[in-house]
Amino acid sequence: MPLLARTVNTPLFIEVRRGAVADLGPLLADQRISAGGDVAVVVGPGQGERIVEMIRPTLGSADVFTVSGGTLDAALELGDKLRARSYDAVVGIGGGKTIDTAKYAATRYAIPMVSVATSLANDGIASPVASLDHEGGRGSYGVHIPIAIVVDLDFVENGPDRQTQAGIGDAVSNIGAVADWELAHRVRAEPIDGLAVTLARTGAEALVNHPGTLTDDGFLTTLAEALILGGISMAVCGSSRPASGGCHEISHAIDLLYPGTGSHGEQVGLGALFCAFLRDDPERFGQLVRCLHRHGLSTTPAALGLTDDQFVAAVVHAPRTRPDRYTILEHLNLTPEEIRGRLADYADALHDHLR
């Protein structure tokens, strides 16, 4: 029998449906998750605590911990609490901050983690990265991907539209991230992982071409799958490369220069659209314009709350946020004046597609 070149750890199961949170009892009793019910359930304040009350009869001997803030300190404090007992698994229930806190704490003490998402704002529900605030900034920390992923569409649909819109921006940006990776492969012979590319691009393409809306179960399921595939693609190649390109560099620059402008997903969505224009690919540009516009995401700096000059400054600064990464921004190496000119042309092209 030939030896496999490598083994990629992927979730034991992925479940996207309505009522998933209410049915957590059987999940926690799954022998692949916990043989004896020794599980730590991690929730955020407010909605998370209400969820616990709803499912408490099914929790058995599970311990419940409430975390808040999405900070490194909160994750370290949770980790210290997890050490007090030998848990079979940690179950994080909630949005991105709660899940990232649980992922980090579980990884720190080598405990399997189950991700139960009640929103679809980003790919953190499945990614090998935890984004946590620390000392006035936000750091990205490598973690193990969840052993199981559950998405409850009831909570997603009833949550703020802006969270779901952010998830759309994050998911479709994978198209640009893959294009940047392929560019780096052609120009600099950077190694590329075909499986990671396929996972990231397949989910994003399905989302871009889906005709549904934010209230359509089919569309929300496709969004969840796109975010999950993006997260798994990073685990496959051991890098954020298939889900982070020039679009993310622009978003990081906006965070540094103009903090609080928009959500991560809104910013990378606009960054992905501008980078698609820079690649001189009218068909892809039009496809992304229609997708973002249809779902109410920002397609101009002004819609995001930035002036043209501020957006130009962010694009100029963007490559400094990831000096090791080669994207369309590094490839073109535009001056501020050239970026300003491209932005004017971008506005004209956008108008042509939306009129």
Tab-separated table of C-alpha atoms in Angstrom:
chain	number	residue	atom	x	y	z
A	1	MET	CA	0.000	0.000	0.000
A	2	PRO	CA	1.513	3.384	-0.978
A	3	LEU	CA	2.136	5.844	1.836
A	4	LEU	CA	0.102	9.043	1.840
A	5	ALA	CA	2.181	12.178	1.447
A	6	ARG	CA	0.377	13.817	4.378
A	7	THR	CA	-2.723	13.576	6.509
A	8	VAL	CA	-5.075	16.548	6.666
A	9	ASN	CA	-7.274	16.773	9.754
A	10	THR	CA	-10.799	17.689	8.712
A	11	PRO	CA	-13.988	17.955	10.803
A	12	LEU	CA	-15.732	14.714	11.765
A	13	PHE	CA	-19.005	16.227	10.616
A	14	ILE	CA	-20.489	19.487	9.389
A	15	GLU	CA	-24.155	20.283	9.974
A	16	VAL	CA	-25.957	23.356	8.611
A	17	ARG	CA	-29.681	23.517	9.363
A	18	ARG	CA	-32.430	25.073	11.414
A	19	GLY	CA	-32.886	23.949	15.015
A	20	ALA	CA	-29.327	22.656	15.325
A	21	VAL	CA	-28.665	24.375	18.662
A	22	ALA	CA	-31.801	22.890	20.248
A	23	ASP	CA	-30.545	19.427	19.242
A	24	LEU	CA	-27.097	19.760	20.783
A	25	GLY	CA	-27.781	16.994	23.309
A	26	PRO	CA	-27.348	14.112	20.836
A	27	LEU	CA	-24.276	15.837	19.409
A	28	LEU	CA	-22.608	16.046	22.809
A	29	ALA	CA	-23.471	12.389	23.402
A	30	ASP	CA	-21.780	11.360	20.133
A	31	GLN	CA	-19.022	8.902	21.051
A	32	ARG	CA	-16.695	10.649	18.616
A	33	ILE	CA	-17.086	13.856	20.638
A	34	SER	CA	-17.323	12.620	24.205
A	35	ALA	CA	-17.489	9.151	25.671
A	36	GLY	CA	-18.720	10.239	29.091
A	37	GLY	CA	-20.262	13.666	28.622
A	38	ASP	CA	-17.286	15.523	30.081
A	39	VAL	CA	-17.723	18.608	27.922
A	40	ALA	CA	-17.086	22.307	28.518
A	41	VAL	CA	-19.658	24.597	26.878
A	42	VAL	CA	-18.423	28.129	26.161
A	43	VAL	CA	-20.880	30.947	25.427
A	44	GLY	CA	-20.876	34.710	25.268
A	45	PRO	CA	-22.965	37.021	27.470
A	46	GLY	CA	-26.559	37.810	26.557
A	47	GLN	CA	-27.684	35.519	23.757
A	48	GLY	CA	-25.220	32.809	24.751
A	49	GLU	CA	-26.599	32.627	28.262
A	50	ARG	CA	-30.152	32.445	26.876
A	51	ILE	CA	-29.093	29.588	24.617
A	52	VAL	CA	-27.722	27.693	27.626
A	53	GLU	CA	-31.039	28.046	29.445
A	54	MET	CA	-32.805	26.725	26.346
A	55	ILE	CA	-30.642	23.607	26.040
A	56	ARG	CA	-29.714	23.049	29.707
A	57	PRO	CA	-31.896	19.914	30.039
A	58	THR	CA	-29.776	18.267	27.322
A	59	LEU	CA	-26.366	19.291	28.682
A	60	GLY	CA	-26.044	16.564	31.297
A	61	SER	CA	-22.809	16.936	33.259
A	62	ALA	CA	-21.349	19.573	30.949
A	63	ASP	CA	-19.816	22.658	32.567
A	64	VAL	CA	-20.757	26.075	31.187
A	65	PHE	CA	-18.356	29.028	30.945
A	66	THR	CA	-19.233	32.557	29.859
A	67	VAL	CA	-16.592	34.620	28.068
A	68	SER	CA	-16.680	38.143	26.693
A	69	GLY	CA	-14.542	40.612	24.814
A	70	GLY	CA	-12.770	38.325	22.377
A	71	THR	CA	-9.413	39.103	23.987
A	72	LEU	CA	-6.266	37.064	24.470
A	73	ASP	CA	-6.605	37.574	28.227
A	74	ALA	CA	-10.134	36.111	28.148
A	75	ALA	CA	-8.869	33.104	26.189
A	76	LEU	CA	-6.003	32.532	28.636
A	77	GLU	CA	-8.375	32.821	31.585
A	78	LEU	CA	-10.713	30.289	29.974
A	79	GLY	CA	-7.766	27.967	29.407
A	80	ASP	CA	-6.876	28.091	33.089
A	81	LYS	CA	-10.458	27.061	33.956
A	82	LEU	CA	-10.356	24.185	31.475
A	83	ARG	CA	-7.303	22.767	33.235
A	84	ALA	CA	-9.381	22.099	36.350
A	85	ARG	CA	-11.057	19.069	34.785
A	86	SER	CA	-10.234	16.522	32.114
A	87	TYR	CA	-12.637	17.483	29.331
A	88	ASP	CA	-13.296	15.380	26.255
A	89	ALA	CA	-14.181	18.464	24.203
A	90	VAL	CA	-14.872	22.184	24.310
A	91	VAL	CA	-18.060	23.388	22.605
A	92	GLY	CA	-18.042	27.053	21.585
A	93	ILE	CA	-21.532	28.432	20.916
A	94	GLY	CA	-22.038	31.895	19.443
A	95	GLY	CA	-20.408	34.395	17.135
A	96	GLY	CA	-16.822	34.908	16.055
A	97	LYS	CA	-15.434	36.310	19.318
A	98	THR	CA	-16.808	33.466	21.415
A	99	ILE	CA	-15.699	30.773	18.989
A	100	ASP	CA	-12.202	32.231	18.594
A	101	THR	CA	-11.816	32.466	22.378
A	102	ALA	CA	-12.875	28.825	22.729
A	103	LYS	CA	-10.623	27.693	19.848
A	104	TYR	CA	-7.558	29.314	21.386
A	105	ALA	CA	-8.189	27.995	24.905
A	106	ALA	CA	-8.928	24.477	23.639
A	107	THR	CA	-5.807	24.425	21.472
A	108	ARG	CA	-3.627	25.668	24.325
A	109	TYR	CA	-4.503	22.564	26.339
A	110	ALA	CA	-4.907	20.129	23.427
A	111	ILE	CA	-8.661	19.657	23.873
A	112	PRO	CA	-10.816	18.936	20.794
A	113	MET	CA	-13.176	21.804	19.979
A	114	VAL	CA	-16.684	21.867	18.461
A	115	SER	CA	-17.780	25.073	16.728
A	116	VAL	CA	-21.503	25.923	16.992
A	117	ALA	CA	-22.088	29.100	14.983
A	118	THR	CA	-25.071	31.387	15.480
A	119	SER	CA	-23.825	33.936	12.934
A	120	LEU	CA	-21.955	33.854	9.628
A	121	ALA	CA	-19.802	36.985	9.804
A	122	ASN	CA	-16.468	35.380	8.880
A	123	ASP	CA	-14.613	32.124	8.214
A	124	GLY	CA	-13.486	31.823	11.845
A	125	ILE	CA	-16.149	29.179	12.434
A	126	ALA	CA	-13.841	26.635	10.801
A	127	SER	CA	-10.436	28.262	10.306
A	128	PRO	CA	-7.131	27.350	12.002
A	129	VAL	CA	-6.837	30.960	13.184
A	130	ALA	CA	-8.156	32.782	16.249
A	131	SER	CA	-8.373	36.575	16.010
A	132	LEU	CA	-8.075	38.042	19.499
A	133	ASP	CA	-7.606	41.575	20.799
A	134	HIS	CA	-4.436	42.184	22.801
A	135	GLU	CA	-2.801	45.386	24.078
A	136	GLY	CA	-4.729	47.730	21.824
A	137	GLY	CA	-4.353	45.634	18.660
A	138	ARG	CA	-5.703	42.460	17.147
A	139	GLY	CA	-3.510	39.418	16.723
A	140	SER	CA	-4.014	36.256	14.701
A	141	TYR	CA	-3.052	33.044	16.493
A	142	GLY	CA	-2.693	29.579	14.997
A	143	VAL	CA	-5.129	27.030	16.461
A	144	HIS	CA	-6.493	23.588	15.666
A	145	ILE	CA	-9.559	23.533	13.441
A	146	PRO	CA	-12.789	22.287	15.067
A	147	ILE	CA	-13.480	18.551	15.076
A	148	ALA	CA	-17.135	19.303	14.283
A	149	ILE	CA	-18.988	22.336	12.942
A	150	VAL	CA	-22.649	23.151	13.460
A	151	VAL	CA	-24.465	26.178	12.025
A	152	ASP	CA	-27.984	27.036	13.185
A	153	LEU	CA	-29.816	28.904	10.413
A	154	ASP	CA	-32.561	30.059	12.790
A	155	PHE	CA	-30.083	32.183	14.705
A	156	VAL	CA	-28.328	33.336	11.547
A	157	GLU	CA	-31.562	34.548	9.927
A	158	ASN	CA	-32.753	36.277	13.092
A	159	GLY	CA	-29.431	38.011	13.663
A	160	PRO	CA	-28.345	41.379	12.228
A	161	ASP	CA	-28.181	41.464	8.429
A	162	ARG	CA	-24.866	43.282	8.701
A	163	GLN	CA	-23.220	40.183	10.192
A	164	THR	CA	-24.365	38.033	7.301
A	165	GLN	CA	-23.336	40.708	4.794
A	166	ALA	CA	-19.871	40.709	6.365
A	167	GLY	CA	-19.690	36.945	5.898
A	168	ILE	CA	-20.541	37.350	2.226
A	169	GLY	CA	-17.702	39.857	1.802
A	170	ASP	CA	-15.259	37.555	3.576
A	171	ALA	CA	-16.269	34.501	1.545
A	172	VAL	CA	-16.243	36.066	-1.924
A	173	SER	CA	-12.852	37.681	-1.219
A	174	ASN	CA	-11.373	34.173	-1.461
A	175	ILE	CA	-11.677	34.478	-5.243
A	176	GLY	CA	-9.212	37.371	-5.197
A	177	ALA	CA	-6.976	35.715	-2.613
A	178	VAL	CA	-6.622	32.652	-4.842
A	179	ALA	CA	-5.922	34.884	-7.859
A	180	ASP	CA	-3.147	36.598	-5.889
A	181	TRP	CA	-1.681	33.248	-4.869
A	182	GLU	CA	-1.672	32.073	-8.478
A	183	LEU	CA	-0.005	35.357	-9.480
A	184	ALA	CA	2.731	34.810	-6.878
A	185	HIS	CA	3.175	31.281	-8.189
A	186	ARG	CA	3.631	32.519	-11.774
A	187	VAL	CA	5.862	35.485	-10.991
A	188	ARG	CA	7.889	34.319	-7.985
A	189	ALA	CA	7.499	30.535	-8.201
A	190	GLU	CA	5.780	30.543	-4.811
A	191	PRO	CA	4.581	27.011	-3.965
A	192	ILE	CA	0.837	26.584	-4.364
A	193	ASP	CA	-1.510	23.957	-2.954
A	194	GLY	CA	-4.071	22.801	-5.493
A	195	LEU	CA	-6.439	21.272	-2.931
A	196	ALA	CA	-6.490	24.453	-0.857
A	197	VAL	CA	-7.139	26.496	-4.010
A	198	THR	CA	-10.001	24.224	-5.028
A	199	LEU	CA	-11.688	24.343	-1.626
A	200	ALA	CA	-11.463	28.123	-1.292
A	201	ARG	CA	-12.505	28.895	-4.849
A	202	THR	CA	-15.329	26.336	-5.042
A	203	GLY	CA	-17.152	27.755	-2.039
A	204	ALA	CA	-16.697	31.356	-3.163
A	205	GLU	CA	-17.830	30.644	-6.730
A	206	ALA	CA	-20.964	28.891	-5.494
A	207	LEU	CA	-21.805	31.901	-3.352
A	208	VAL	CA	-21.171	34.508	-6.047
A	209	ASN	CA	-23.425	32.666	-8.485
A	210	HIS	CA	-26.237	31.880	-6.038
A	211	PRO	CA	-29.429	33.832	-6.853
A	212	GLY	CA	-30.845	33.712	-3.306
A	213	THR	CA	-31.169	36.404	-0.638
A	214	LEU	CA	-30.206	36.833	3.004
A	215	THR	CA	-33.467	35.177	4.094
A	216	ASP	CA	-33.208	32.163	1.790
A	217	ASP	CA	-32.168	28.888	3.437
A	218	GLY	CA	-30.392	27.714	0.289
A	219	PHE	CA	-28.331	30.888	0.096
A	220	LEU	CA	-27.454	30.860	3.812
A	221	THR	CA	-26.399	27.218	3.545
A	222	THR	CA	-24.168	28.077	0.581
A	223	LEU	CA	-22.672	30.975	2.557
A	224	ALA	CA	-21.995	28.715	5.540
A	225	GLU	CA	-20.352	26.115	3.319
A	226	ALA	CA	-18.230	28.755	1.566
A	227	LEU	CA	-16.933	30.061	4.905
A	228	ILE	CA	-16.295	26.540	6.186
A	229	LEU	CA	-14.455	25.515	3.005
A	230	GLY	CA	-12.358	28.676	3.237
A	231	GLY	CA	-11.385	27.783	6.788
A	232	ILE	CA	-10.544	24.195	5.884
A	233	SER	CA	-8.487	25.387	2.883
A	234	MET	CA	-6.201	27.257	5.277
A	235	ALA	CA	-5.797	24.160	7.426
A	236	VAL	CA	-4.953	22.097	4.332
A	237	CYS	CA	-2.041	24.298	3.262
A	238	GLY	CA	-0.998	25.561	6.697
A	239	SER	CA	-1.352	29.194	5.665
A	240	SER	CA	-3.980	31.910	5.235
A	241	ARG	CA	-2.887	32.227	1.581
A	242	PRO	CA	-6.104	30.847	-0.024
A	243	ALA	CA	-8.260	33.262	1.972
A	244	SER	CA	-6.122	36.377	2.327
A	245	GLY	CA	-4.694	38.492	-0.494
A	246	GLY	CA	-4.604	42.131	-1.514
A	247	CYS	CA	-8.184	42.480	-0.257
A	248	HIS	CA	-7.074	41.671	3.284
A	249	GLU	CA	-4.022	43.910	3.030
A	250	ILE	CA	-6.351	46.816	2.222
A	251	SER	CA	-8.615	45.894	5.133
A	252	HIS	CA	-5.671	45.679	7.554
A	253	ALA	CA	-4.500	49.107	6.358
A	254	ILE	CA	-7.974	50.576	6.928
A	255	ASP	CA	-7.956	49.111	10.455
A	256	LEU	CA	-4.588	50.720	11.173
A	257	LEU	CA	-5.235	54.117	9.588
A	258	TYR	CA	-8.976	54.524	10.193
A	259	PRO	CA	-10.024	52.119	12.975
A	260	GLY	CA	-13.723	51.437	13.362
A	261	THR	CA	-14.543	52.136	9.707
A	262	GLY	CA	-16.389	48.898	8.984
A	263	SER	CA	-16.490	45.203	9.728
A	264	HIS	CA	-13.738	42.928	8.455
A	265	GLY	CA	-16.056	41.384	5.872
A	266	GLU	CA	-17.290	44.728	4.549
A	267	GLN	CA	-13.730	45.968	4.138
A	268	VAL	CA	-12.328	42.862	2.443
A	269	GLY	CA	-15.350	42.792	0.136
A	270	LEU	CA	-14.579	46.304	-1.103
A	271	GLY	CA	-10.872	45.455	-1.238
A	272	ALA	CA	-11.600	42.354	-3.319
A	273	LEU	CA	-13.683	44.381	-5.750
A	274	PHE	CA	-11.003	47.044	-6.204
A	275	CYS	CA	-8.299	44.401	-6.645
A	276	ALA	CA	-10.448	42.639	-9.276
A	277	PHE	CA	-10.567	45.935	-11.164
A	278	LEU	CA	-6.774	46.272	-10.895
A	279	ARG	CA	-6.396	42.809	-12.455
A	280	ASP	CA	-8.159	44.128	-15.568
A	281	ASP	CA	-10.689	41.302	-15.545
A	282	PRO	CA	-14.024	42.926	-16.569
A	283	GLU	CA	-16.029	39.712	-16.383
A	284	ARG	CA	-14.915	38.895	-12.831
A	285	PHE	CA	-15.262	42.537	-11.797
A	286	GLY	CA	-18.851	42.649	-13.048
A	287	GLN	CA	-19.668	39.380	-11.324
A	288	LEU	CA	-18.416	40.680	-7.967
A	289	VAL	CA	-20.134	44.052	-8.427
A	290	ARG	CA	-23.479	42.367	-8.946
A	291	CYS	CA	-23.003	40.034	-5.984
A	292	LEU	CA	-21.953	42.713	-3.481
A	293	HIS	CA	-24.577	45.182	-4.682
A	294	ARG	CA	-27.357	42.571	-4.591
A	295	HIS	CA	-26.636	41.803	-0.946
A	296	GLY	CA	-26.205	45.413	0.174
A	297	LEU	CA	-22.432	45.537	0.682
A	298	SER	CA	-20.291	48.616	0.083
A	299	THR	CA	-18.888	48.958	-3.428
A	300	THR	CA	-17.386	52.450	-2.998
A	301	PRO	CA	-15.125	54.003	-0.354
A	302	ALA	CA	-17.846	56.552	0.416
A	303	ALA	CA	-20.370	53.800	1.200
A	304	LEU	CA	-17.873	52.407	3.686
A	305	GLY	CA	-17.364	55.848	5.232
A	306	LEU	CA	-14.023	56.726	3.623
A	307	THR	CA	-13.059	59.600	1.369
A	308	ASP	CA	-11.223	58.813	-1.847
A	309	ASP	CA	-8.023	60.226	-0.349
A	310	GLN	CA	-8.366	57.966	2.682
A	311	PHE	CA	-8.924	54.920	0.499
A	312	VAL	CA	-5.890	55.810	-1.618
A	313	ALA	CA	-3.817	56.127	1.559
A	314	ALA	CA	-5.035	52.690	2.682
A	315	VAL	CA	-4.095	51.091	-0.655
A	316	VAL	CA	-0.657	52.733	-0.488
A	317	HIS	CA	-0.118	51.406	3.028
A	318	ALA	CA	-1.640	47.964	2.372
A	319	PRO	CA	1.520	46.079	1.256
A	320	ARG	CA	3.274	47.045	4.494
A	321	THR	CA	0.717	45.062	6.495
A	322	ARG	CA	1.967	41.786	4.987
A	323	PRO	CA	5.515	42.352	3.696
A	324	ASP	CA	5.929	38.615	3.044
A	325	ARG	CA	2.905	38.424	0.739
A	326	TYR	CA	2.869	39.031	-3.015
A	327	THR	CA	-0.451	40.224	-4.434
A	328	ILE	CA	-1.712	42.382	-7.279
A	329	LEU	CA	-0.835	45.410	-5.125
A	330	GLU	CA	2.840	44.470	-4.884
A	331	HIS	CA	2.870	43.372	-8.524
A	332	LEU	CA	1.634	46.721	-9.867
A	333	ASN	CA	3.460	48.803	-7.237
A	334	LEU	CA	1.348	51.871	-8.043
A	335	THR	CA	2.187	55.370	-6.846
A	336	PRO	CA	-0.443	57.370	-4.914
A	337	GLU	CA	-1.194	59.374	-8.073
A	338	GLU	CA	-1.605	56.187	-10.119
A	339	ILE	CA	-3.917	54.689	-7.482
A	340	ARG	CA	-6.004	57.864	-7.512
A	341	GLY	CA	-6.322	57.583	-11.286
A	342	ARG	CA	-7.266	53.906	-11.079
A	343	LEU	CA	-9.855	54.744	-8.421
A	344	ALA	CA	-11.472	57.281	-10.769
A	345	ASP	CA	-11.574	54.661	-13.529
A	346	TYR	CA	-12.983	52.176	-11.009
A	347	ALA	CA	-15.830	54.574	-10.201
A	348	ASP	CA	-16.665	54.884	-13.907
A	349	ALA	CA	-16.633	51.098	-14.394
A	350	LEU	CA	-18.798	50.639	-11.319
A	351	HIS	CA	-21.316	53.143	-12.652
A	352	ASP	CA	-21.471	51.305	-15.970
A	353	HIS	CA	-22.286	48.004	-14.249
A	354	LEU	CA	-24.915	49.434	-11.898
A	355	ARG	CA	-26.810	51.779	-14.223
